[in-house]
Amino acid sequence: VCSGCSHAIFKREYEENLENICPFCRTHSPNSQEECHKNTLKRAEADDPIAVCEIGEMYYRAGDESAYKYFAKAAEMGDAVAHYNLSDSYRRGEGAENDERKEIYHLEEAAIRGHPDARHDLAMEEGRNGRFYRAV
């Protein structure tokens, strides 16, 4: 569901005094952080790559290196953010060995999927390596 569609649904609900529901799954919006977390786990069990990546990000923020396995699973399913997070893991050596080749691979995959920070970082890397034609 695009932002315009979400906005139109929200506007209609507001104007007609309707309940606020998710425009994608048509369920009620969560009222608490706990309910939101439960919904994320439910989506992850259904192999939603965005939800799997979100769980990885929760583990990452908590300092748990098991975040890497969630990023890897979400990346296998094609999530651009997960590829970007994996490239960062390989660059820093957190949760995965420091590996420049794998870092660049995941950076390229994220950029191909439209991740703006990955495109920027990849262009900077190409520029540092003197491949200016690829950096533009």
PDB file of C-alpha atoms in Angstrom:
ATOM      1  CA  VAL A   1       0.000   0.000   0.000  1.00  0.00           C
ATOM      2  CA  CYS A   2       1.534   3.301  -1.064  1.00  0.00           C
ATOM      3  CA  SER A   3       1.691   6.415   1.106  1.00  0.00           C
ATOM      4  CA  GLY A   4      -1.013   8.104  -0.947  1.00  0.00           C
ATOM      5  CA  CYS A   5      -3.395   5.196  -0.440  1.00  0.00           C
ATOM      6  CA  SER A   6      -2.605   5.106   3.290  1.00  0.00           C
ATOM      7  CA  HIS A   7      -3.249   8.832   3.540  1.00  0.00           C
ATOM      8  CA  ALA A   8      -6.572   8.527   1.677  1.00  0.00           C
ATOM      9  CA  ILE A   9      -7.692   5.714   3.984  1.00  0.00           C
ATOM     10  CA  PHE A  10      -6.641   7.675   7.096  1.00  0.00           C
ATOM     11  CA  LYS A  11      -8.445  10.783   5.828  1.00  0.00           C
ATOM     12  CA  ARG A  12     -11.648   8.827   5.133  1.00  0.00           C
ATOM     13  CA  GLU A  13     -11.518   7.189   8.565  1.00  0.00           C
ATOM     14  CA  TYR A  14     -11.002  10.571  10.212  1.00  0.00           C
ATOM     15  CA  GLU A  15     -13.731  12.367   8.265  1.00  0.00           C
ATOM     16  CA  GLU A  16     -16.285   9.586   8.714  1.00  0.00           C
ATOM     17  CA  ASN A  17     -15.262   8.871  12.329  1.00  0.00           C
ATOM     18  CA  LEU A  18     -14.342   5.260  11.529  1.00  0.00           C
ATOM     19  CA  GLU A  19     -12.000   2.969  13.439  1.00  0.00           C
ATOM     20  CA  ASN A  20      -8.326   3.183  12.531  1.00  0.00           C
ATOM     21  CA  ILE A  21      -7.313  -0.066  10.799  1.00  0.00           C
ATOM     22  CA  CYS A  22      -4.220  -1.146   8.897  1.00  0.00           C
ATOM     23  CA  PRO A  23      -4.725  -0.463   5.177  1.00  0.00           C
ATOM     24  CA  PHE A  24      -2.734  -3.585   4.296  1.00  0.00           C
ATOM     25  CA  CYS A  25      -4.059  -6.343   6.573  1.00  0.00           C
ATOM     26  CA  ARG A  26      -7.308  -4.634   7.634  1.00  0.00           C
ATOM     27  CA  THR A  27      -6.741  -5.314  11.343  1.00  0.00           C
ATOM     28  CA  HIS A  28      -6.901  -2.790  14.143  1.00  0.00           C
ATOM     29  CA  SER A  29      -3.741  -0.802  14.786  1.00  0.00           C
ATOM     30  CA  PRO A  30      -1.860  -1.959  17.892  1.00  0.00           C
ATOM     31  CA  ASN A  31      -2.507   0.018  21.055  1.00  0.00           C
ATOM     32  CA  SER A  32       0.684  -0.929  22.892  1.00  0.00           C
ATOM     33  CA  GLN A  33       4.322  -1.718  22.207  1.00  0.00           C
ATOM     34  CA  GLU A  34       3.723  -5.279  23.390  1.00  0.00           C
ATOM     35  CA  GLU A  35       0.901  -5.758  20.882  1.00  0.00           C
ATOM     36  CA  CYS A  36       3.088  -4.279  18.135  1.00  0.00           C
ATOM     37  CA  HIS A  37       5.908  -6.711  19.032  1.00  0.00           C
ATOM     38  CA  LYS A  38       3.452  -9.625  18.977  1.00  0.00           C
ATOM     39  CA  ASN A  39       2.275  -8.596  15.497  1.00  0.00           C
ATOM     40  CA  THR A  40       5.883  -8.386  14.288  1.00  0.00           C
ATOM     41  CA  LEU A  41       6.598 -11.907  15.577  1.00  0.00           C
ATOM     42  CA  LYS A  42       3.442 -13.171  13.859  1.00  0.00           C
ATOM     43  CA  ARG A  43       4.540 -11.582  10.573  1.00  0.00           C
ATOM     44  CA  ALA A  44       8.048 -13.028  10.966  1.00  0.00           C
ATOM     45  CA  GLU A  45       6.604 -16.521  11.469  1.00  0.00           C
ATOM     46  CA  ALA A  46       4.830 -16.041   8.126  1.00  0.00           C
ATOM     47  CA  ASP A  47       8.243 -15.255   6.555  1.00  0.00           C
ATOM     48  CA  ASP A  48       7.677 -11.539   6.049  1.00  0.00           C
ATOM     49  CA  PRO A  49      11.226 -10.304   5.276  1.00  0.00           C
ATOM     50  CA  ILE A  50      10.561  -6.832   6.703  1.00  0.00           C
ATOM     51  CA  ALA A  51       9.385  -8.317  10.011  1.00  0.00           C
ATOM     52  CA  VAL A  52      12.389 -10.666  10.155  1.00  0.00           C
ATOM     53  CA  CYS A  53      14.689  -7.688   9.577  1.00  0.00           C
ATOM     54  CA  GLU A  54      12.850  -5.699  12.281  1.00  0.00           C
ATOM     55  CA  ILE A  55      13.495  -8.502  14.770  1.00  0.00           C
ATOM     56  CA  GLY A  56      17.159  -8.427  13.776  1.00  0.00           C
ATOM     57  CA  GLU A  57      17.221  -4.674  14.392  1.00  0.00           C
ATOM     58  CA  MET A  58      15.693  -5.178  17.856  1.00  0.00           C
ATOM     59  CA  TYR A  59      18.459  -7.649  18.693  1.00  0.00           C
ATOM     60  CA  TYR A  60      21.072  -5.300  17.217  1.00  0.00           C
ATOM     61  CA  ARG A  61      19.879  -2.369  19.365  1.00  0.00           C
ATOM     62  CA  ALA A  62      20.077  -4.653  22.408  1.00  0.00           C
ATOM     63  CA  GLY A  63      23.703  -5.483  21.537  1.00  0.00           C
ATOM     64  CA  ASP A  64      22.910  -9.119  20.756  1.00  0.00           C
ATOM     65  CA  GLU A  65      25.057 -10.539  17.948  1.00  0.00           C
ATOM     66  CA  SER A  66      22.298 -12.990  16.986  1.00  0.00           C
ATOM     67  CA  ALA A  67      20.857 -10.076  14.990  1.00  0.00           C
ATOM     68  CA  TYR A  68      23.136 -11.258  12.172  1.00  0.00           C
ATOM     69  CA  LYS A  69      21.139 -14.467  11.605  1.00  0.00           C
ATOM     70  CA  TYR A  70      17.893 -12.491  11.253  1.00  0.00           C
ATOM     71  CA  PHE A  71      19.522 -10.079   8.807  1.00  0.00           C
ATOM     72  CA  ALA A  72      20.858 -13.052   6.833  1.00  0.00           C
ATOM     73  CA  LYS A  73      17.412 -14.693   6.679  1.00  0.00           C
ATOM     74  CA  ALA A  74      15.703 -11.457   5.608  1.00  0.00           C
ATOM     75  CA  ALA A  75      18.418 -10.834   3.003  1.00  0.00           C
ATOM     76  CA  GLU A  76      17.846 -14.314   1.561  1.00  0.00           C
ATOM     77  CA  MET A  77      14.216 -13.261   1.113  1.00  0.00           C
ATOM     78  CA  GLY A  78      15.369 -10.124  -0.740  1.00  0.00           C
ATOM     79  CA  ASP A  79      15.041  -7.348   1.854  1.00  0.00           C
ATOM     80  CA  ALA A  80      17.200  -4.320   0.944  1.00  0.00           C
ATOM     81  CA  VAL A  81      17.548  -3.083   4.541  1.00  0.00           C
ATOM     82  CA  ALA A  82      18.741  -6.527   5.638  1.00  0.00           C
ATOM     83  CA  HIS A  83      21.402  -6.531   2.894  1.00  0.00           C
ATOM     84  CA  TYR A  84      22.530  -3.089   4.015  1.00  0.00           C
ATOM     85  CA  ASN A  85      22.668  -4.207   7.660  1.00  0.00           C
ATOM     86  CA  LEU A  86      24.661  -7.288   6.660  1.00  0.00           C
ATOM     87  CA  SER A  87      27.160  -5.144   4.763  1.00  0.00           C
ATOM     88  CA  ASP A  88      27.566  -3.069   7.915  1.00  0.00           C
ATOM     89  CA  SER A  89      28.051  -6.235   9.989  1.00  0.00           C
ATOM     90  CA  TYR A  90      30.798  -7.442   7.650  1.00  0.00           C
ATOM     91  CA  ARG A  91      32.427  -3.997   7.662  1.00  0.00           C
ATOM     92  CA  ARG A  92      32.455  -3.745  11.460  1.00  0.00           C
ATOM     93  CA  GLY A  93      33.029  -7.426  12.163  1.00  0.00           C
ATOM     94  CA  GLU A  94      30.027  -7.501  14.516  1.00  0.00           C
ATOM     95  CA  GLY A  95      28.103 -10.770  14.407  1.00  0.00           C
ATOM     96  CA  ALA A  96      30.135 -11.807  11.377  1.00  0.00           C
ATOM     97  CA  GLU A  97      33.808 -11.920  10.475  1.00  0.00           C
ATOM     98  CA  ASN A  98      35.293  -8.797   8.964  1.00  0.00           C
ATOM     99  CA  ASP A  99      35.065  -9.523   5.229  1.00  0.00           C
ATOM    100  CA  GLU A 100      35.353  -6.733   2.660  1.00  0.00           C
ATOM    101  CA  ARG A 101      34.237  -8.928  -0.251  1.00  0.00           C
ATOM    102  CA  LYS A 102      30.984  -9.905   1.500  1.00  0.00           C
ATOM    103  CA  GLU A 103      30.522  -6.311   2.665  1.00  0.00           C
ATOM    104  CA  ILE A 104      30.628  -5.061  -0.933  1.00  0.00           C
ATOM    105  CA  TYR A 105      28.396  -7.904  -2.149  1.00  0.00           C
ATOM    106  CA  HIS A 106      25.635  -7.020   0.320  1.00  0.00           C
ATOM    107  CA  LEU A 107      26.127  -3.317  -0.321  1.00  0.00           C
ATOM    108  CA  GLU A 108      25.608  -3.954  -4.045  1.00  0.00           C
ATOM    109  CA  GLU A 109      22.526  -6.091  -3.383  1.00  0.00           C
ATOM    110  CA  ALA A 110      21.012  -3.370  -1.180  1.00  0.00           C
ATOM    111  CA  ALA A 111      21.793  -0.704  -3.797  1.00  0.00           C
ATOM    112  CA  ILE A 112      20.240  -2.797  -6.576  1.00  0.00           C
ATOM    113  CA  ARG A 113      17.091  -3.046  -4.465  1.00  0.00           C
ATOM    114  CA  GLY A 114      16.998   0.755  -4.113  1.00  0.00           C
ATOM    115  CA  HIS A 115      18.444   1.372  -0.653  1.00  0.00           C
ATOM    116  CA  PRO A 116      19.615   5.030  -0.807  1.00  0.00           C
ATOM    117  CA  ASP A 117      22.364   4.761   1.841  1.00  0.00           C
ATOM    118  CA  ALA A 118      23.731   1.670   0.128  1.00  0.00           C
ATOM    119  CA  ARG A 119      23.874   3.527  -3.184  1.00  0.00           C
ATOM    120  CA  HIS A 120      25.756   6.370  -1.519  1.00  0.00           C
ATOM    121  CA  ASP A 121      28.189   4.085   0.319  1.00  0.00           C
ATOM    122  CA  LEU A 122      28.822   2.038  -2.811  1.00  0.00           C
ATOM    123  CA  ALA A 123      29.528   5.173  -4.862  1.00  0.00           C
ATOM    124  CA  MET A 124      31.973   6.355  -2.192  1.00  0.00           C
ATOM    125  CA  GLU A 125      33.704   2.964  -2.256  1.00  0.00           C
ATOM    126  CA  GLU A 126      33.976   3.040  -6.051  1.00  0.00           C
ATOM    127  CA  GLY A 127      35.358   6.588  -5.896  1.00  0.00           C
ATOM    128  CA  ARG A 128      37.991   5.555  -3.316  1.00  0.00           C
ATOM    129  CA  ASN A 129      39.039   2.758  -5.666  1.00  0.00           C
ATOM    130  CA  GLY A 130      39.389   5.149  -8.608  1.00  0.00           C
ATOM    131  CA  ARG A 131      36.391   3.772 -10.521  1.00  0.00           C
ATOM    132  CA  PHE A 132      34.692   7.128 -10.949  1.00  0.00           C
ATOM    133  CA  TYR A 133      32.638   5.951 -13.926  1.00  0.00           C
ATOM    134  CA  ARG A 134      30.899   3.491 -11.566  1.00  0.00           C
ATOM    135  CA  ALA A 135      30.551   6.013  -8.757  1.00  0.00           C
ATOM    136  CA  VAL A 136      28.230   8.316 -10.695  1.00  0.00           C
TER     137      VAL A 136
END
